[in-house]
PDB file of C-alpha atoms in Angstrom:
ATOM      1  CA  GLU P   1      60.044 -47.891 -53.735  1.00 71.00           C
ATOM      2  CA  THR P   2      58.514 -50.846 -55.559  1.00 78.00           C
ATOM      3  CA  GLY P   3      57.267 -52.744 -52.525  1.00 87.00           C
ATOM      4  CA  VAL P   4      59.300 -55.790 -53.555  1.00 94.00           C
ATOM      5  CA  THR P   5      62.107 -56.759 -51.188  1.00 95.00           C
ATOM      6  CA  GLN P   6      64.721 -59.458 -51.664  1.00 97.00           C
ATOM      7  CA  SER P   7      67.316 -61.174 -49.518  1.00 97.00           C
ATOM      8  CA  PRO P   8      70.170 -61.747 -49.307  1.00 98.00           C
ATOM      9  CA  THR P   9      71.727 -58.901 -51.297  1.00 97.00           C
ATOM     10  CA  HIS P  10      74.946 -60.705 -52.076  1.00 98.00           C
ATOM     11  CA  LEU P  11      76.143 -64.241 -51.573  1.00 97.00           C
ATOM     12  CA  ILE P  12      78.933 -66.536 -52.670  1.00 98.00           C
ATOM     13  CA  LYS P  13      78.430 -70.264 -53.128  1.00 98.00           C
ATOM     14  CA  THR P  14      80.588 -73.154 -54.269  1.00 98.00           C
ATOM     15  CA  ARG P  15      79.841 -75.165 -57.393  1.00 98.00           C
ATOM     16  CA  GLY P  16      77.528 -78.070 -56.572  1.00 98.00           C
ATOM     17  CA  GLN P  17      75.933 -76.379 -53.572  1.00 98.00           C
ATOM     18  CA  GLN P  18      72.306 -75.318 -53.243  1.00 98.00           C
ATOM     19  CA  VAL P  19      70.992 -71.785 -52.688  1.00 98.00           C
ATOM     20  CA  THR P  20      67.682 -70.270 -51.577  1.00 98.00           C
ATOM     21  CA  LEU P  21      66.781 -66.687 -52.421  1.00 98.00           C
ATOM     22  CA  ARG P  22      63.830 -64.919 -50.844  1.00 98.00           C
ATOM     23  CA  CYS P  23      61.361 -62.280 -51.948  1.00 97.00           C
ATOM     24  CA  SER P  24      58.498 -60.410 -50.363  1.00 95.00           C
ATOM     25  CA  SER P  25      55.975 -58.506 -52.449  1.00 89.00           C
ATOM     26  CA  GLN P  26      53.067 -56.225 -51.694  1.00 80.00           C
ATOM     27  CA  SER P  27      49.623 -57.265 -50.621  1.00 76.00           C
ATOM     28  CA  GLY P  28      47.502 -57.643 -53.742  1.00 78.00           C
ATOM     29  CA  HIS P  29      50.413 -58.662 -55.939  1.00 83.00           C
ATOM     30  CA  ASN P  30      49.312 -62.258 -56.255  1.00 81.00           C
ATOM     31  CA  THR P  31      51.596 -63.134 -59.165  1.00 87.00           C
ATOM     32  CA  VAL P  32      55.337 -63.231 -58.639  1.00 91.00           C
ATOM     33  CA  SER P  33      58.100 -64.101 -61.050  1.00 94.00           C
ATOM     34  CA  TRP P  34      61.836 -64.643 -60.927  1.00 97.00           C
ATOM     35  CA  TYR P  35      64.398 -63.533 -63.472  1.00 98.00           C
ATOM     36  CA  GLN P  36      68.089 -64.212 -63.984  1.00 98.00           C
ATOM     37  CA  GLN P  37      70.278 -61.418 -65.333  1.00 98.00           C
ATOM     38  CA  ALA P  38      73.798 -62.329 -66.375  1.00 97.00           C
ATOM     39  CA  LEU P  39      76.360 -59.578 -66.845  1.00 95.00           C
ATOM     40  CA  GLY P  40      75.713 -57.575 -70.013  1.00 94.00           C
ATOM     41  CA  GLN P  41      72.392 -59.297 -70.703  1.00 96.00           C
ATOM     42  CA  GLY P  42      68.753 -58.466 -70.188  1.00 97.00           C
ATOM     43  CA  PRO P  43      66.770 -60.277 -67.503  1.00 98.00           C
ATOM     44  CA  GLN P  44      65.655 -63.782 -68.490  1.00 97.00           C
ATOM     45  CA  PHE P  45      62.345 -65.128 -67.213  1.00 96.00           C
ATOM     46  CA  ILE P  46      62.736 -68.215 -65.012  1.00 97.00           C
ATOM     47  CA  PHE P  47      59.168 -68.867 -63.835  1.00 95.00           C
ATOM     48  CA  GLN P  48      56.092 -67.288 -62.314  1.00 92.00           C
ATOM     49  CA  TYR P  49      53.803 -68.286 -59.455  1.00 91.00           C
ATOM     50  CA  TYR P  50      50.137 -67.511 -59.082  1.00 87.00           C
ATOM     51  CA  ARG P  51      48.217 -68.443 -55.978  1.00 86.00           C
ATOM     52  CA  GLU P  52      51.075 -70.617 -54.757  1.00 89.00           C
ATOM     53  CA  GLU P  53      51.397 -72.678 -57.932  1.00 91.00           C
ATOM     54  CA  GLU P  54      53.902 -72.433 -60.762  1.00 91.00           C
ATOM     55  CA  ASN P  55      51.972 -71.451 -63.878  1.00 87.00           C
ATOM     56  CA  GLY P  56      54.674 -70.597 -66.364  1.00 90.00           C
ATOM     57  CA  ARG P  57      58.356 -71.357 -66.890  1.00 93.00           C
ATOM     58  CA  GLY P  58      61.057 -70.074 -69.166  1.00 93.00           C
ATOM     59  CA  ASN P  59      63.937 -72.054 -70.589  1.00 94.00           C
ATOM     60  CA  PHE P  60      65.485 -73.113 -67.292  1.00 97.00           C
ATOM     61  CA  PRO P  61      66.193 -76.665 -66.063  1.00 97.00           C
ATOM     62  CA  PRO P  62      64.289 -78.322 -63.187  1.00 97.00           C
ATOM     63  CA  ARG P  63      67.101 -77.618 -60.733  1.00 98.00           C
ATOM     64  CA  PHE P  64      65.606 -74.139 -60.630  1.00 98.00           C
ATOM     65  CA  SER P  65      62.498 -74.388 -58.470  1.00 97.00           C
ATOM     66  CA  GLY P  66      60.371 -72.109 -56.394  1.00 96.00           C
ATOM     67  CA  LEU P  67      57.695 -71.649 -53.807  1.00 96.00           C
ATOM     68  CA  GLN P  68      55.085 -68.991 -53.166  1.00 93.00           C
ATOM     69  CA  PHE P  69      53.464 -68.546 -49.760  1.00 91.00           C
ATOM     70  CA  PRO P  70      50.063 -67.090 -48.756  1.00 88.00           C
ATOM     71  CA  ASN P  71      51.752 -64.026 -47.217  1.00 85.00           C
ATOM     72  CA  TYR P  72      53.021 -62.836 -50.655  1.00 82.00           C
ATOM     73  CA  SER P  73      56.527 -64.092 -50.034  1.00 91.00           C
ATOM     74  CA  SER P  74      58.323 -66.465 -52.361  1.00 96.00           C
ATOM     75  CA  GLU P  75      61.552 -68.401 -52.756  1.00 97.00           C
ATOM     76  CA  LEU P  76      63.842 -69.357 -55.600  1.00 98.00           C
ATOM     77  CA  ASN P  77      65.859 -72.515 -55.051  1.00 98.00           C
ATOM     78  CA  VAL P  78      68.744 -73.558 -57.247  1.00 98.00           C
ATOM     79  CA  ASN P  79      70.312 -76.981 -56.798  1.00 98.00           C
ATOM     80  CA  ALA P  80      73.660 -78.279 -58.026  1.00 98.00           C
ATOM     81  CA  LEU P  81      75.017 -74.791 -58.658  1.00 98.00           C
ATOM     82  CA  GLU P  82      77.120 -74.252 -61.772  1.00 98.00           C
ATOM     83  CA  LEU P  83      79.571 -71.449 -62.496  1.00 98.00           C
ATOM     84  CA  ASP P  84      77.183 -70.071 -65.144  1.00 98.00           C
ATOM     85  CA  ASP P  85      74.536 -69.566 -62.456  1.00 98.00           C
ATOM     86  CA  SER P  86      76.513 -66.531 -61.306  1.00 98.00           C
ATOM     87  CA  ALA P  87      74.131 -63.642 -61.968  1.00 98.00           C
ATOM     88  CA  LEU P  88      71.743 -61.091 -60.521  1.00 98.00           C
ATOM     89  CA  TYR P  89      68.489 -62.794 -59.527  1.00 98.00           C
ATOM     90  CA  LEU P  90      65.457 -60.550 -59.643  1.00 98.00           C
ATOM     91  CA  CYS P  91      62.051 -61.031 -58.121  1.00 97.00           C
ATOM     92  CA  ALA P  92      59.166 -59.166 -59.736  1.00 95.00           C
ATOM     93  CA  SER P  93      55.492 -58.693 -59.077  1.00 91.00           C
ATOM     94  CA  GLY P  94      52.677 -56.476 -60.226  1.00 82.00           C
ATOM     95  CA  PRO P  95      49.299 -55.206 -59.057  1.00 76.00           C
ATOM     96  CA  GLN P  96      46.330 -57.379 -59.930  1.00 71.00           C
ATOM     97  CA  GLY P  97      44.621 -56.039 -63.011  1.00 69.00           C
ATOM     98  CA  SER P  98      47.694 -54.190 -64.272  1.00 71.00           C
ATOM     99  CA  GLY P  99      48.192 -56.515 -67.213  1.00 72.00           C
ATOM    100  CA  ASN P 100      51.837 -57.351 -67.594  1.00 80.00           C
ATOM    101  CA  THR P 101      53.210 -54.418 -65.600  1.00 86.00           C
ATOM    102  CA  ILE P 102      55.831 -55.628 -63.139  1.00 89.00           C
ATOM    103  CA  TYR P 103      58.167 -54.045 -60.630  1.00 92.00           C
ATOM    104  CA  PHE P 104      61.475 -55.495 -59.591  1.00 95.00           C
ATOM    105  CA  GLY P 105      63.087 -55.885 -56.221  1.00 96.00           C
ATOM    106  CA  GLU P 106      66.680 -54.833 -55.646  1.00 96.00           C
ATOM    107  CA  GLY P 107      67.951 -58.283 -56.581  1.00 98.00           C
ATOM    108  CA  SER P 108      70.293 -60.854 -55.128  1.00 98.00           C
ATOM    109  CA  TRP P 109      73.805 -61.084 -56.527  1.00 98.00           C
ATOM    110  CA  LEU P 110      74.938 -64.697 -56.632  1.00 98.00           C
ATOM    111  CA  THR P 111      78.540 -65.644 -57.291  1.00 98.00           C
ATOM    112  CA  VAL P 112      79.373 -69.321 -57.798  1.00 98.00           C
ATOM    113  CA  VAL P 113      83.032 -70.238 -57.388  1.00 98.00           C
TER     114      VAL P 113
ATOM    115  CA  GLN Y   1      60.617 -68.116 -80.060  1.00 80.00           C
ATOM    116  CA  LYS Y   2      59.825 -64.496 -79.307  1.00 87.00           C
ATOM    117  CA  GLU Y   3      62.748 -62.118 -79.472  1.00 94.00           C
ATOM    118  CA  VAL Y   4      63.414 -58.501 -78.600  1.00 97.00           C
ATOM    119  CA  GLU Y   5      66.300 -56.732 -80.287  1.00 97.00           C
ATOM    120  CA  GLN Y   6      68.094 -53.583 -79.178  1.00 96.00           C
ATOM    121  CA  ASN Y   7      71.258 -51.876 -80.317  1.00 90.00           C
ATOM    122  CA  SER Y   8      73.684 -52.377 -77.429  1.00 87.00           C
ATOM    123  CA  GLY Y   9      75.304 -48.970 -77.963  1.00 88.00           C
ATOM    124  CA  PRO Y  10      76.805 -47.114 -76.331  1.00 94.00           C
ATOM    125  CA  LEU Y  11      74.672 -44.209 -77.448  1.00 97.00           C
ATOM    126  CA  SER Y  12      76.395 -40.959 -76.568  1.00 97.00           C
ATOM    127  CA  VAL Y  13      74.542 -37.627 -76.519  1.00 98.00           C
ATOM    128  CA  PRO Y  14      75.429 -34.210 -75.095  1.00 98.00           C
ATOM    129  CA  GLU Y  15      73.498 -32.764 -72.191  1.00 98.00           C
ATOM    130  CA  GLY Y  16      70.259 -31.157 -73.334  1.00 98.00           C
ATOM    131  CA  ALA Y  17      69.967 -33.232 -76.527  1.00 98.00           C
ATOM    132  CA  ILE Y  18      67.282 -35.750 -77.431  1.00 98.00           C
ATOM    133  CA  ALA Y  19      68.246 -39.396 -76.963  1.00 98.00           C
ATOM    134  CA  SER Y  20      66.460 -41.900 -79.176  1.00 97.00           C
ATOM    135  CA  LEU Y  21      66.428 -45.551 -78.176  1.00 98.00           C
ATOM    136  CA  ASN Y  22      65.004 -48.217 -80.462  1.00 97.00           C
ATOM    137  CA  CYS Y  23      63.668 -51.729 -80.082  1.00 97.00           C
ATOM    138  CA  THR Y  24      62.171 -54.304 -82.456  1.00 97.00           C
ATOM    139  CA  TYR Y  25      60.238 -57.415 -81.536  1.00 96.00           C
ATOM    140  CA  SER Y  26      59.518 -60.609 -83.400  1.00 95.00           C
ATOM    141  CA  ASP Y  27      55.972 -61.569 -82.364  1.00 91.00           C
ATOM    142  CA  ARG Y  28      53.319 -59.591 -84.223  1.00 91.00           C
ATOM    143  CA  GLY Y  29      50.796 -60.587 -81.523  1.00 88.00           C
ATOM    144  CA  SER Y  30      52.660 -58.833 -78.702  1.00 90.00           C
ATOM    145  CA  GLN Y  31      50.387 -56.516 -76.757  1.00 90.00           C
ATOM    146  CA  SER Y  32      52.311 -54.903 -73.904  1.00 92.00           C
ATOM    147  CA  PHE Y  33      55.545 -52.974 -74.206  1.00 95.00           C
ATOM    148  CA  PHE Y  34      57.774 -51.592 -71.499  1.00 96.00           C
ATOM    149  CA  TRP Y  35      60.897 -49.545 -71.028  1.00 98.00           C
ATOM    150  CA  TYR Y  36      63.052 -50.067 -67.962  1.00 98.00           C
ATOM    151  CA  ARG Y  37      66.067 -48.074 -66.862  1.00 98.00           C
ATOM    152  CA  GLN Y  38      68.921 -49.846 -65.104  1.00 98.00           C
ATOM    153  CA  TYR Y  39      71.773 -48.054 -63.420  1.00 98.00           C
ATOM    154  CA  SER Y  40      75.027 -49.953 -63.066  1.00 96.00           C
ATOM    155  CA  GLY Y  41      74.815 -52.406 -60.180  1.00 95.00           C
ATOM    156  CA  LYS Y  42      71.114 -51.772 -59.608  1.00 96.00           C
ATOM    157  CA  SER Y  43      67.878 -53.512 -60.559  1.00 97.00           C
ATOM    158  CA  PRO Y  44      65.670 -52.406 -63.492  1.00 97.00           C
ATOM    159  CA  GLU Y  45      63.235 -49.565 -62.838  1.00 96.00           C
ATOM    160  CA  LEU Y  46      60.016 -49.239 -64.851  1.00 95.00           C
ATOM    161  CA  ILE Y  47      59.829 -45.887 -66.632  1.00 96.00           C
ATOM    162  CA  MET Y  48      57.208 -46.334 -69.362  1.00 94.00           C
ATOM    163  CA  SER Y  49      54.555 -48.742 -70.554  1.00 94.00           C
ATOM    164  CA  ILE Y  50      52.661 -48.539 -73.845  1.00 95.00           C
ATOM    165  CA  TYR Y  51      49.912 -50.696 -75.276  1.00 93.00           C
ATOM    166  CA  SER Y  52      48.454 -48.799 -78.269  1.00 93.00           C
ATOM    167  CA  ASN Y  53      49.939 -47.501 -81.491  1.00 95.00           C
ATOM    168  CA  GLY Y  54      51.177 -43.940 -81.294  1.00 96.00           C
ATOM    169  CA  ASP Y  55      52.943 -41.847 -78.704  1.00 97.00           C
ATOM    170  CA  LYS Y  56      52.728 -41.787 -74.937  1.00 97.00           C
ATOM    171  CA  GLU Y  57      54.383 -38.965 -73.043  1.00 98.00           C
ATOM    172  CA  ASP Y  58      55.462 -38.818 -69.414  1.00 97.00           C
ATOM    173  CA  GLY Y  59      57.567 -35.821 -68.491  1.00 97.00           C
ATOM    174  CA  ARG Y  60      60.759 -35.865 -70.540  1.00 98.00           C
ATOM    175  CA  PHE Y  61      60.055 -39.386 -71.801  1.00 98.00           C
ATOM    176  CA  THR Y  62      58.016 -40.335 -74.861  1.00 98.00           C
ATOM    177  CA  ALA Y  63      57.364 -43.919 -75.877  1.00 98.00           C
ATOM    178  CA  GLN Y  64      56.382 -44.596 -79.470  1.00 98.00           C
ATOM    179  CA  LEU Y  65      54.773 -47.816 -80.699  1.00 97.00           C
ATOM    180  CA  ASN Y  66      54.288 -48.966 -84.278  1.00 97.00           C
ATOM    181  CA  LYS Y  67      52.773 -52.447 -84.290  1.00 95.00           C
ATOM    182  CA  ALA Y  68      52.750 -52.707 -88.089  1.00 95.00           C
ATOM    183  CA  SER Y  69      56.526 -52.293 -88.126  1.00 96.00           C
ATOM    184  CA  GLN Y  70      56.957 -54.194 -84.829  1.00 96.00           C
ATOM    185  CA  TYR Y  71      58.932 -51.288 -83.494  1.00 96.00           C
ATOM    186  CA  VAL Y  72      58.929 -49.432 -80.199  1.00 98.00           C
ATOM    187  CA  SER Y  73      61.116 -46.497 -79.260  1.00 98.00           C
ATOM    188  CA  LEU Y  74      61.877 -44.265 -76.307  1.00 98.00           C
ATOM    189  CA  LEU Y  75      62.745 -40.598 -76.671  1.00 98.00           C
ATOM    190  CA  ILE Y  76      64.377 -38.731 -73.818  1.00 98.00           C
ATOM    191  CA  ARG Y  77      64.196 -34.953 -74.217  1.00 98.00           C
ATOM    192  CA  ASP Y  78      66.610 -32.556 -72.541  1.00 98.00           C
ATOM    193  CA  SER Y  79      68.923 -35.432 -71.649  1.00 98.00           C
ATOM    194  CA  GLN Y  80      70.738 -35.118 -68.332  1.00 98.00           C
ATOM    195  CA  PRO Y  81      73.898 -36.850 -67.071  1.00 97.00           C
ATOM    196  CA  SER Y  82      71.632 -38.632 -64.568  1.00 97.00           C
ATOM    197  CA  ASP Y  83      69.940 -40.341 -67.537  1.00 98.00           C
ATOM    198  CA  SER Y  84      73.163 -42.255 -68.197  1.00 98.00           C
ATOM    199  CA  ALA Y  85      72.128 -45.876 -67.735  1.00 98.00           C
ATOM    200  CA  THR Y  86      71.172 -49.015 -69.629  1.00 98.00           C
ATOM    201  CA  TYR Y  87      67.665 -48.943 -71.081  1.00 98.00           C
ATOM    202  CA  LEU Y  88      65.864 -52.255 -71.418  1.00 98.00           C
ATOM    203  CA  CYS Y  89      62.956 -52.877 -73.784  1.00 98.00           C
ATOM    204  CA  ALA Y  90      60.494 -55.632 -72.839  1.00 96.00           C
ATOM    205  CA  VAL Y  91      57.347 -57.217 -74.285  1.00 95.00           C
ATOM    206  CA  ASN Y  92      54.823 -59.657 -72.833  1.00 90.00           C
ATOM    207  CA  MET Y  93      55.770 -63.309 -73.232  1.00 85.00           C
ATOM    208  CA  TRP Y  94      52.243 -64.707 -73.257  1.00 82.00           C
ATOM    209  CA  ASP Y  95      48.857 -63.366 -74.234  1.00 73.00           C
ATOM    210  CA  GLN Y  96      47.365 -63.609 -70.752  1.00 71.00           C
ATOM    211  CA  ALA Y  97      48.136 -61.118 -68.020  1.00 67.00           C
ATOM    212  CA  GLY Y  98      51.041 -62.083 -65.831  1.00 74.00           C
ATOM    213  CA  THR Y  99      54.590 -61.287 -64.944  1.00 83.00           C
ATOM    214  CA  ALA Y 100      56.434 -62.994 -67.814  1.00 89.00           C
ATOM    215  CA  LEU Y 101      58.290 -60.529 -70.018  1.00 93.00           C
ATOM    216  CA  ILE Y 102      60.927 -60.949 -72.707  1.00 95.00           C
ATOM    217  CA  PHE Y 103      63.738 -58.424 -72.471  1.00 97.00           C
ATOM    218  CA  GLY Y 104      66.234 -57.147 -74.954  1.00 97.00           C
ATOM    219  CA  LYS Y 105      69.888 -56.937 -73.977  1.00 97.00           C
ATOM    220  CA  GLY Y 106      69.621 -53.229 -73.380  1.00 97.00           C
ATOM    221  CA  THR Y 107      71.094 -50.062 -74.852  1.00 97.00           C
ATOM    222  CA  THR Y 108      73.677 -48.156 -72.853  1.00 97.00           C
ATOM    223  CA  LEU Y 109      73.128 -44.396 -72.899  1.00 97.00           C
ATOM    224  CA  SER Y 110      75.869 -41.944 -71.962  1.00 97.00           C
ATOM    225  CA  VAL Y 111      74.980 -38.268 -71.515  1.00 98.00           C
ATOM    226  CA  SER Y 112      77.965 -35.962 -71.352  1.00 96.00           C
ATOM    227  CA  SER Y 113      77.899 -32.611 -69.574  1.00 91.00           C
TER     228      SER Y 113
END
């Protein structure tokens, strides 16, 4: 049990649509990040949020955006979905003071058709 | 651009043997190193972290770090069929603490009974 929960577990969207994925992390985990994991690949860092502001982004276009809320929940929004966006989306957080140690939620499987 | 390289495998070992998983990284300044285990269809699970040169043992798992050679490995002693999974190596993306990690593509381990 990592204390990181995600929803929904699975969803199917049509190309061009928008999707919102949700994550809830533990109290005290004030940094949250999102990763994309395509089939057969390792997770790729999308961005991280600290105290409700984005403070780091990987190599992902602006149509990937996020929000972090005071209650340790966060969202990943993806606009103008493309077929290549089909992947497992992982939310991760870690205890303050643990360096770079992070724990993942169960993930949201997104299929774009 | 920082990179993490792993042999994709599959690595096949008999039950009871030692499994050795290897990882190299490109940035000599990397400070934090992690091994995650990922069962098929599940999210990655943190099994080991290591920050200093040398060995770190936790039960049947031993992580080994050699910063001069930019090499980190994971040994699994007395391998069990339940260890069959993909093992992901990860390093910190930035110098400051946070949740941004760079992952390798993973090595698939198969333990036969």
